[in-house]
Amino acid sequence: MKTIPHRNRGFTLVELLVVITIIIVLAALSFMGVTRAREAAQRSASAANLRQLGLAMIAFTTDNSGFLPASRKGGGTFWPELIWANLESPGAFLRPGAANRPMDATKNDGNGYFDLADNSALTPQKQPIRWNYVINGGHAALPFAEVAETDSMPSTMARGLSRPLTQIVDPSRTVMLAEGNGAWWLNAEAKANSARIRKWSNGKSSILWFDGSVQLLNPKTELRNEHFTAKK
């Protein structure tokens, strides 16, 4: 009896397409997982930065008769320069994962940083300070008020001082700092969901309250106007 030789059957086009599709899906899932893990680590590091900035704020207040630092001192000096001496690491001014990190005084591309063309925040060595966290100031009703109710700078601001810390009515529900999209202050209108709050891919942002706690919140749905205001 004659034996018919066995012929190996290769993959069909449909089978190849199925295998390729599975590989692509697995690769995409793996990439998404890595991206989520990286962002989670950046969020954690950013929360640590906020806590460090908050401690520097309180240290400044302790050294200045209970007054908070002004968001912008008379003459143009901004808050990062005011609290610089109380900060453990200057890297805390920069959100993890942001462009141009660590600080590079030779670059200023506007990618999340306030444009300091006039060098309004300088280190003791006269190097520009870059930052992308925003202070809760810019309005007379806010903790780091930039203008008084008369729309003129309070006399204390010429010395780099804002309002007394004792005027913060509810520290556990008053915003001190947030992750920002640029600019030096947060909220010129004293309203929730400021466009200057930078959101992560999940639509949330890390918020530092005056009691020192940090929460990951959705600025649009979980923050209210009263979370920004202080006693006038």
Coordinates of C-alpha atoms in Angstrom, one line a residue:
M1 CA 0.0 0.0 0.0
K2 CA 1.4 3.3 -1.0
T3 CA 1.8 5.8 1.8
I4 CA 0.6 9.4 1.1
P5 CA 3.2 11.8 2.4
H6 CA 2.0 14.1 5.2
R7 CA 2.0 17.8 4.3
N8 CA 2.6 20.3 7.2
R9 CA -0.2 22.9 7.2
G10 CA 0.9 26.4 8.0
F11 CA -1.1 29.2 9.6
T12 CA -4.0 30.6 7.6
L13 CA -4.2 34.4 7.1
V14 CA -7.1 34.5 9.6
E15 CA -5.1 32.7 12.3
L16 CA -2.1 35.0 11.8
L17 CA -4.4 38.1 12.1
V18 CA -5.9 36.7 15.3
V19 CA -2.4 36.1 16.8
I20 CA -1.2 39.6 15.8
T21 CA -4.4 41.1 17.3
I22 CA -3.8 39.3 20.6
I23 CA -0.2 40.5 20.7
I24 CA -1.2 44.1 20.0
V25 CA -3.9 44.0 22.7
L26 CA -1.5 42.5 25.3
A27 CA 1.1 45.1 24.4
A28 CA -1.4 47.9 24.8
L29 CA -2.6 46.6 28.2
S30 CA 1.0 46.3 29.4
F31 CA 1.7 49.8 28.2
M32 CA -1.4 51.2 30.0
G33 CA -0.5 49.3 33.1
V34 CA 3.1 50.8 33.1
T35 CA 1.6 54.3 32.4
R36 CA -0.8 54.1 35.3
A37 CA 1.9 52.8 37.6
R38 CA 4.2 55.7 36.6
E39 CA 1.5 58.3 37.1
A40 CA 0.6 56.8 40.5
A41 CA 4.2 57.2 41.5
Q42 CA 4.3 60.8 40.3
R43 CA 1.1 61.6 42.1
S44 CA 2.6 60.2 45.4
A45 CA 5.7 62.2 44.9
S46 CA 3.7 65.3 44.1
A47 CA 1.7 64.9 47.3
A48 CA 5.0 64.7 49.2
N49 CA 6.1 68.0 47.5
L50 CA 2.9 69.7 48.6
R51 CA 3.4 68.6 52.2
Q52 CA 7.0 70.0 52.1
L53 CA 5.8 73.3 50.6
G54 CA 3.1 73.5 53.3
L55 CA 5.6 72.9 56.1
A56 CA 7.8 75.7 54.6
M57 CA 4.7 78.0 54.6
I58 CA 4.1 77.3 58.3
A59 CA 7.8 77.8 59.1
F60 CA 7.6 81.2 57.4
T61 CA 4.5 82.0 59.4
T62 CA 6.2 81.0 62.7
D63 CA 9.2 83.3 61.9
N64 CA 6.9 86.2 61.0
S65 CA 4.6 86.8 63.9
G66 CA 1.9 84.5 62.6
F67 CA 1.6 86.1 59.2
L68 CA 1.3 84.0 56.0
P69 CA 3.6 84.8 53.1
A70 CA 2.2 87.1 50.5
S71 CA 1.5 85.5 47.1
R72 CA 3.4 88.4 45.6
K73 CA 5.4 90.9 47.6
G74 CA 5.2 94.6 46.8
G75 CA 7.8 95.2 44.1
G76 CA 7.2 91.9 42.3
T77 CA 8.9 89.2 44.5
F78 CA 6.8 86.0 44.4
W79 CA 6.0 83.5 47.1
P80 CA 8.6 80.8 46.2
E81 CA 11.4 83.3 47.0
L82 CA 9.8 84.2 50.3
I83 CA 9.7 80.6 51.6
W84 CA 13.0 79.4 49.9
A85 CA 15.0 79.5 53.2
N86 CA 12.4 77.2 54.9
L87 CA 12.4 74.6 52.2
E88 CA 14.3 71.3 52.5
S89 CA 14.6 70.7 48.8
P90 CA 14.1 73.2 45.9
G91 CA 12.9 70.2 43.8
A92 CA 9.6 70.5 45.7
F93 CA 8.7 73.4 43.6
L94 CA 8.4 71.2 40.5
R95 CA 5.7 68.6 39.9
P96 CA 7.2 65.1 39.2
G97 CA 6.9 64.2 35.6
A98 CA 6.8 67.8 34.4
A99 CA 9.1 69.0 31.6
N100 CA 12.5 70.4 32.3
R101 CA 13.0 68.7 35.6
P102 CA 15.2 69.1 37.6
M103 CA 15.3 72.9 37.5
D104 CA 17.2 74.4 34.6
A105 CA 17.7 78.1 34.8
T106 CA 18.6 78.3 31.1
K107 CA 15.2 77.0 30.0
N108 CA 11.8 78.7 30.2
D109 CA 9.5 77.1 27.6
G110 CA 6.2 77.8 29.4
N111 CA 5.4 74.1 29.8
G112 CA 3.6 74.4 33.1
Y113 CA 5.9 77.1 34.5
F114 CA 5.2 80.7 35.2
D115 CA 7.1 82.9 32.8
L116 CA 9.6 84.8 34.9
A117 CA 11.0 87.1 32.3
D118 CA 11.6 89.7 35.0
N119 CA 13.4 87.2 37.3
S120 CA 10.9 88.0 40.1
A121 CA 11.8 84.9 42.1
L122 CA 15.5 84.3 42.7
T123 CA 17.6 82.0 44.9
P124 CA 20.2 83.6 47.2
Q125 CA 22.6 82.9 44.4
K126 CA 20.4 84.9 42.0
Q127 CA 19.3 81.9 40.0
P128 CA 15.7 82.0 38.7
I129 CA 13.2 79.8 40.6
R130 CA 10.8 77.7 38.5
W131 CA 7.6 76.2 39.9
N132 CA 4.3 74.7 38.8
Y133 CA 2.4 74.5 42.0
V134 CA -0.2 77.3 42.6
I135 CA -0.9 79.2 45.8
N136 CA -4.4 80.0 46.9
G137 CA -4.2 83.7 46.3
G138 CA -5.1 86.4 43.8
H139 CA -8.3 87.7 45.4
A140 CA -9.1 89.7 48.5
A141 CA -11.1 86.8 50.0
L142 CA -8.4 84.2 49.6
P143 CA -5.8 83.2 52.3
F144 CA -2.8 84.6 50.3
A145 CA -4.6 87.7 49.3
E146 CA -2.9 89.8 46.7
V147 CA -5.2 92.8 46.9
A148 CA -7.2 94.2 49.8
E149 CA -11.0 95.0 49.6
T150 CA -10.0 98.4 48.4
D151 CA -8.2 96.8 45.5
S152 CA -4.9 98.1 46.8
M153 CA -2.1 96.1 48.3
P154 CA -2.2 95.9 52.1
S155 CA 0.8 97.6 53.7
T156 CA 2.1 94.3 55.1
M157 CA 2.6 93.0 51.5
A158 CA 5.5 95.4 51.1
R159 CA 7.2 93.2 53.7
G160 CA 6.2 89.9 52.1
L161 CA 3.3 89.3 54.5
S162 CA -0.3 88.4 53.8
R163 CA -3.0 87.8 56.4
P164 CA -2.5 86.2 59.9
L165 CA -2.8 82.4 59.9
T166 CA -5.5 82.8 62.6
Q167 CA -7.9 84.2 60.0
I168 CA -8.1 80.8 58.4
V169 CA -11.5 79.7 59.7
D170 CA -11.5 76.0 58.8
P171 CA -7.9 74.7 58.1
S172 CA -9.2 71.2 57.2
R173 CA -11.3 72.7 54.4
T174 CA -9.4 75.7 53.2
V175 CA -7.1 75.1 50.2
M176 CA -3.5 76.2 50.6
L177 CA -1.8 74.9 47.4
A178 CA -2.6 72.8 44.4
E179 CA -0.9 71.3 41.4
G180 CA -0.9 74.0 38.7
N181 CA -0.8 74.8 35.0
G182 CA 1.3 77.8 35.5
A183 CA 1.0 81.3 37.1
W184 CA 1.9 82.0 40.7
W185 CA -1.6 82.2 42.2
L186 CA -4.6 80.0 41.9
N187 CA -7.9 81.8 41.8
A188 CA -8.5 85.4 40.8
E189 CA -12.2 84.9 41.1
A190 CA -12.3 82.9 44.4
K191 CA -14.3 80.2 42.7
A192 CA -14.0 76.4 42.5
N193 CA -12.7 74.5 39.5
S194 CA -10.1 77.0 38.6
A195 CA -8.5 76.5 35.2
R196 CA -5.2 76.9 36.9
I197 CA -5.5 73.6 38.7
R198 CA -3.6 70.9 36.8
K199 CA -5.5 67.6 36.5
W200 CA -4.1 64.1 36.1
S201 CA -5.5 61.6 33.6
N202 CA -8.2 60.5 36.0
G203 CA -9.5 64.1 36.2
K204 CA -8.3 64.7 39.7
S205 CA -5.7 66.9 41.3
S206 CA -3.7 66.8 44.6
I207 CA -4.9 69.5 46.9
L208 CA -3.1 70.6 50.1
W209 CA -5.4 71.9 52.9
F210 CA -4.2 74.3 55.6
D211 CA -4.2 71.5 58.2
G212 CA -1.3 69.8 56.2
S213 CA -3.3 67.0 54.7
V214 CA -3.3 66.2 51.0
Q215 CA -6.3 64.8 49.1
L216 CA -6.7 63.7 45.5
L217 CA -9.9 65.4 44.4
N218 CA -11.9 66.2 41.3
P219 CA -11.8 70.1 41.3
K220 CA -15.0 70.3 39.3
T221 CA -17.2 68.1 41.5
E222 CA -15.4 67.9 44.9
L223 CA -14.3 71.5 45.6
R224 CA -16.7 74.3 46.4
N225 CA -16.2 78.1 46.5
E226 CA -16.0 78.1 50.3
H227 CA -13.0 75.8 50.2
F228 CA -10.9 78.7 48.8
T229 CA -12.0 81.6 51.0
A230 CA -10.6 82.8 54.3
K231 CA -12.1 85.2 56.9
K232 CA -12.0 88.7 55.5

